[in-house]
């Protein structure tokens, strides 16, 4: 099997709630996703997707993804997409850094590997653990009472894990964190995700004020060292996300005792190949994970589902289903949440068949 061509589309994903807000007054009203098709000489096509959370979250942006695919794509023509180690080495040799650019290409080749083998990607990643798995719901930053009301509404839909977007003004964030447990029940999980939005003194104030609340603190500050300082000052369980962008950083964080769990974003680390490496290291060392991506639609949700479903339950803090946050679907066979839970598909590969008519004309043909 050889790669014969690569196509890509820009896909707009409107939000069901109209706007998604997080730290430092950041927000998006519309997600700009990039969908990739990798075609082969045996008639199989693999699908991938990457969707940065706007240009002000991580060093990633939608037009950069498409520019990077134009740069990397020609070097992949003629390669066997099933040889994922070699494929990633060629991408790294062709373009230094920019892992998010490589993620949809790697994802599409996992899809092809599964289709070629006649197996779902979850099987290739280690096999399913359980019939399905629990999802978290991200709660966009609003007034404390509004956020608590959203938690209550999503809990009624079956969710039991909630990620509050904080990282704003200290008193308001303390009020947000204290308001939401009032609508929860024992066993529910609450995470206060600052998305790097606090300085150290602000993070110290918040953590001290909520020390009696059953809440996880996630990525309070922008730098690893600042987060480590706060970690050593709070008894609350601690999650790192934005700074956990490679296996090296996970190894460092584990050695420093910097976190109790990480957020493993597929696009942030460069695709399913490297996400699996990090996942397996975390399982081997006893570190829990929330498995997700920066954002996305049907294809990203399918990739998350396969990685999460193949992760042992005791190390799966949570996962997410981004296609339930948006109003546009491009793949009718993509996995869908049921009562706050999700399962990976059983069809070969990622199990998604995007409707090309819905996608329109590709913006990239290689």
XYZ file of C-alpha atoms in Angstrom:
366
model
C 0.000 0.000 0.000
C 1.308 3.447 -0.952
C 0.057 6.993 -0.424
C -0.973 8.466 -3.782
C -2.551 11.781 -2.785
C -3.512 13.978 0.162
C -6.541 16.259 0.326
C -7.628 18.719 2.994
C -10.685 20.835 3.737
C -11.420 23.742 6.036
C -14.592 22.965 8.000
C -16.468 25.489 10.123
C -17.984 24.077 13.319
C -20.544 26.396 14.983
C -21.061 25.966 18.720
C -24.352 24.772 20.194
C -24.036 27.235 23.076
C -23.008 30.070 20.752
C -19.715 30.887 22.470
C -16.975 29.058 24.367
C -15.025 31.153 26.898
C -11.970 30.366 29.001
C -9.149 32.164 30.821
C -7.821 35.678 30.138
C -11.055 36.691 28.368
C -10.401 34.281 25.486
C -13.384 32.975 23.552
C -14.400 31.508 20.214
C -17.741 31.685 18.421
C -16.813 29.316 15.579
C -14.223 26.547 15.299
C -12.101 26.257 12.149
C -11.242 22.596 11.705
C -9.009 20.949 9.105
C -10.125 17.570 7.747
C -7.543 15.458 5.917
C -7.956 12.524 3.522
C -4.956 10.306 2.712
C -5.604 8.280 -0.457
C -3.797 5.083 -1.425
C -3.132 2.921 -4.465
C -5.401 0.130 -3.150
C -8.509 2.303 -3.077
C -8.547 2.904 0.684
C -8.758 6.413 2.150
C -7.784 7.361 5.684
C -9.341 10.315 7.509
C -7.859 12.692 10.063
C -8.718 16.024 11.660
C -7.106 18.791 13.677
C -8.904 21.761 15.227
C -6.930 24.269 17.325
C -8.833 26.088 20.069
C -8.403 29.381 18.230
C -4.975 31.007 17.778
C -4.539 32.202 21.393
C -4.611 28.896 23.287
C -1.608 26.803 22.194
C 1.019 27.643 19.538
C -1.339 26.356 16.848
C -3.870 27.901 14.476
C -6.091 26.686 11.659
C -4.305 28.312 8.726
C -1.007 27.098 10.158
C -2.289 23.520 10.056
C -3.123 23.835 6.394
C 0.147 25.574 5.536
C 2.048 22.822 7.346
C 0.186 20.079 5.494
C 1.201 21.697 2.211
C 4.808 21.620 3.439
C 4.841 18.030 4.736
C 2.427 16.341 2.344
C 4.657 15.950 -0.733
C 7.254 14.058 1.341
C 4.645 11.451 2.273
C 3.555 10.584 -1.265
C 4.785 7.069 -2.064
C 5.199 5.969 1.564
C 3.383 2.996 3.079
C 0.902 4.627 5.523
C 0.952 1.518 7.735
C 4.617 2.113 8.608
C 3.768 4.706 11.225
C 7.228 4.978 12.766
C 8.832 5.739 9.433
C 6.017 8.087 8.475
C 6.490 10.132 11.659
C 10.253 10.219 11.140
C 9.758 11.615 7.635
C 7.352 14.265 8.930
C 9.853 15.293 11.623
C 12.673 15.478 9.077
C 10.546 17.554 6.726
C 9.203 20.045 9.296
C 10.715 20.649 12.715
C 8.190 21.024 15.496
C 4.557 21.962 14.792
C 3.136 18.674 16.112
C -0.461 19.747 15.540
C 0.230 19.881 11.784
C 1.320 16.251 11.820
C -1.556 14.978 13.941
C -4.280 14.668 11.244
C -1.857 12.959 8.867
C -0.804 10.448 11.521
C -4.469 9.959 12.480
C -5.439 9.255 8.875
C -2.681 6.657 8.591
C -3.952 4.888 11.732
C -7.334 4.829 10.016
C -5.689 3.206 6.994
C -3.814 0.697 9.151
C -7.097 -0.373 10.731
C -8.896 -0.594 7.409
C -6.042 -2.616 5.913
C -6.024 -5.030 8.867
C -9.815 -5.195 9.086
C -9.646 -4.064 12.730
C -10.848 -1.005 14.671
C -8.108 1.327 15.858
C -9.023 0.572 19.487
C -7.985 -3.043 18.918
C -4.669 -1.949 17.408
C -4.099 0.375 20.377
C -4.478 -2.460 22.863
C -8.109 -3.539 22.975
C -11.271 -2.259 24.617
C -11.633 -1.826 28.357
C -15.329 -1.941 29.193
C -18.411 -1.439 27.057
C -18.080 2.344 27.049
C -16.494 5.135 29.098
C -17.486 8.267 30.990
C -17.156 11.728 29.466
C -16.547 15.081 31.104
C -18.430 18.219 30.164
C -16.535 21.493 29.816
C -18.419 24.421 31.332
C -17.698 27.695 29.557
C -16.717 30.606 31.797
C -19.732 32.598 32.989
C -21.105 33.980 36.230
C -20.968 31.457 39.105
C -24.726 30.830 39.204
C -24.896 30.346 35.428
C -22.056 27.834 35.502
C -23.682 25.918 38.355
C -26.942 25.832 36.398
C -25.136 24.392 33.360
C -23.498 21.740 35.538
C -26.912 20.784 36.865
C -28.411 20.618 33.385
C -25.610 18.448 32.014
C -25.766 16.232 35.071
C -29.408 15.605 34.211
C -28.199 14.409 30.792
C -25.968 11.783 32.410
C -22.611 13.501 32.874
C -20.804 12.952 36.175
C -17.524 14.753 35.424
C -17.292 18.509 34.902
C -14.471 20.857 33.909
C -15.082 24.444 34.986
C -13.360 27.119 32.927
C -11.807 29.497 35.447
C -8.558 31.478 35.223
C -10.277 34.833 35.522
C -10.632 37.291 38.393
C -9.779 35.588 41.688
C -12.933 36.307 43.695
C -15.154 35.311 40.785
C -13.220 32.075 40.278
C -13.509 31.188 43.964
C -17.256 31.791 43.723
C -17.469 29.635 40.568
C -15.672 26.734 42.226
C -17.782 26.946 45.391
C -21.114 27.282 43.559
C -20.924 24.132 41.461
C -20.610 21.406 44.148
C -24.084 22.408 45.366
C -25.619 20.656 42.339
C -23.375 17.562 42.464
C -23.744 14.217 44.163
C -21.123 11.972 45.853
C -18.915 10.350 43.227
C -19.140 13.250 40.768
C -15.859 14.825 39.679
C -15.257 18.575 39.512
C -12.178 20.095 37.871
C -11.270 23.799 38.021
C -9.313 24.410 34.813
C -7.492 27.739 34.774
C -5.955 27.118 31.329
C -2.734 28.946 32.438
C -4.792 32.000 33.416
C -3.558 32.720 36.963
C -0.297 34.209 38.138
C 1.303 32.385 41.063
C -0.106 34.723 43.710
C -3.594 34.438 42.211
C -3.363 30.651 42.033
C -2.176 30.544 45.647
C -5.198 32.578 46.765
C -7.682 30.407 44.882
C -6.161 27.130 46.030
C -6.144 28.272 49.650
C -9.762 29.457 49.450
C -11.030 26.152 48.012
C -8.883 23.768 50.037
C -12.014 22.249 51.633
C -13.798 21.795 48.284
C -13.622 18.412 46.533
C -12.105 19.778 43.336
C -9.144 19.089 41.067
C -6.909 22.052 40.174
C -5.850 22.048 36.527
C -3.000 24.020 34.888
C -3.168 27.121 37.113
C -0.202 28.993 35.594
C 1.499 29.351 32.238
C 4.884 27.792 33.036
C 5.755 24.358 34.341
C 7.848 25.794 37.183
C 5.052 28.082 38.351
C 2.588 25.186 38.318
C 5.038 23.058 40.280
C 5.305 25.781 42.925
C 1.513 25.869 43.344
C 1.325 22.090 43.338
C 3.609 22.023 46.374
C 1.338 24.482 48.222
C -2.066 22.833 47.798
C -3.554 19.560 49.051
C -5.990 19.396 46.126
C -5.393 16.805 43.357
C -3.474 18.422 40.530
C -3.749 18.099 36.745
C -1.311 19.451 34.156
C -2.347 20.068 30.562
C -0.796 22.751 28.379
C 2.790 22.123 29.532
C 2.469 18.338 29.058
C 3.248 18.462 25.348
C 5.706 15.572 24.965
C 6.851 12.335 26.549
C 9.896 14.191 27.911
C 7.671 16.608 29.838
C 5.560 13.784 31.261
C 8.722 12.010 32.431
C 9.960 15.247 34.016
C 6.629 15.939 35.692
C 6.413 12.447 37.113
C 9.954 12.667 38.493
C 9.155 16.017 40.134
C 5.828 14.845 41.539
C 4.277 17.734 39.623
C 0.837 16.241 39.007
C -1.638 13.497 39.821
C -2.988 13.336 36.270
C -2.423 14.852 32.844
C -4.583 15.925 29.955
C -3.410 14.001 26.912
C -4.358 15.940 23.795
C -3.802 14.034 20.545
C -3.042 17.081 18.401
C -0.785 18.714 20.980
C 1.638 15.768 20.948
C 1.533 15.109 17.198
C -1.043 12.373 16.639
C -2.122 8.950 17.815
C 1.351 7.429 17.498
C 2.895 9.689 20.115
C -0.293 9.844 22.172
C -0.159 6.062 22.458
C 3.483 6.206 23.585
C 2.594 8.707 26.309
C -0.542 6.770 27.263
C 1.410 3.532 27.662
C 4.080 5.271 29.742
C 1.391 6.726 32.010
C -0.243 3.328 32.442
C 3.133 1.763 33.255
C 3.858 4.390 35.904
C 0.362 4.695 37.381
C -0.502 8.175 36.102
C -4.138 8.924 35.265
C -5.159 10.758 32.096
C -7.967 12.754 30.583
C -7.872 11.762 26.925
C -8.952 14.441 24.491
C -7.745 16.997 21.936
C -7.777 20.778 21.665
C -11.102 20.632 19.800
C -12.665 18.994 16.768
C -15.671 17.360 15.197
C -16.640 13.839 14.189
C -13.185 12.539 13.230
C -11.352 13.898 16.282
C -14.144 12.506 18.476
C -13.676 9.076 16.889
C -9.901 9.186 17.459
C -10.409 10.176 21.112
C -12.917 7.338 21.492
C -10.476 4.710 20.219
C -7.601 5.942 22.387
C -9.790 6.301 25.485
C -11.581 2.974 25.037
C -8.219 1.169 24.751
C -6.980 2.735 28.008
C -7.460 0.759 31.256
C -10.344 2.258 33.194
C -8.363 2.929 36.384
C -6.043 5.284 34.436
C -8.831 6.968 32.467
C -9.750 10.008 34.541
C -12.034 11.161 31.750
C -12.434 11.836 28.040
C -14.549 14.078 25.862
C -16.786 14.044 22.783
C -16.315 17.299 20.912
C -18.910 16.566 18.248
C -21.680 17.063 20.826
C -20.537 20.671 21.392
C -21.045 21.712 17.753
C -24.013 21.899 15.400
C -22.382 20.476 12.275
C -21.765 16.806 11.548
C -19.821 15.550 8.523
C -19.856 11.805 9.322
C -23.186 10.130 10.153
C -21.403 7.043 11.523
C -19.264 8.962 14.063
C -19.629 7.894 17.715
C -22.309 9.751 19.688
C -22.699 10.203 23.431
C -25.396 8.359 25.310
C -26.160 9.585 28.838
C -22.730 11.145 29.289
C -20.864 8.100 27.961
C -19.199 7.154 24.666
C -17.931 4.025 22.915
C -15.479 3.584 20.051
C -16.936 2.174 16.854
C -16.418 -1.457 15.863
C -15.838 -0.890 12.136
C -12.272 -1.140 10.761
C -10.079 1.910 11.274
C -11.584 4.926 13.004
C -15.014 3.874 11.788
C -15.981 7.235 10.295
C -17.002 7.883 6.678
C -17.230 11.635 6.079
C -19.731 12.835 3.493
C -17.527 14.449 0.843
C -20.515 16.354 -0.553
C -20.842 18.112 2.814
C -17.162 18.999 2.775
C -17.228 20.706 -0.621
C -14.080 21.337 -2.615
C -10.708 20.601 -0.973
C -8.500 23.579 -0.168
C -5.434 21.339 -0.588
C -4.715 18.706 -3.242
C -1.314 17.042 -3.218
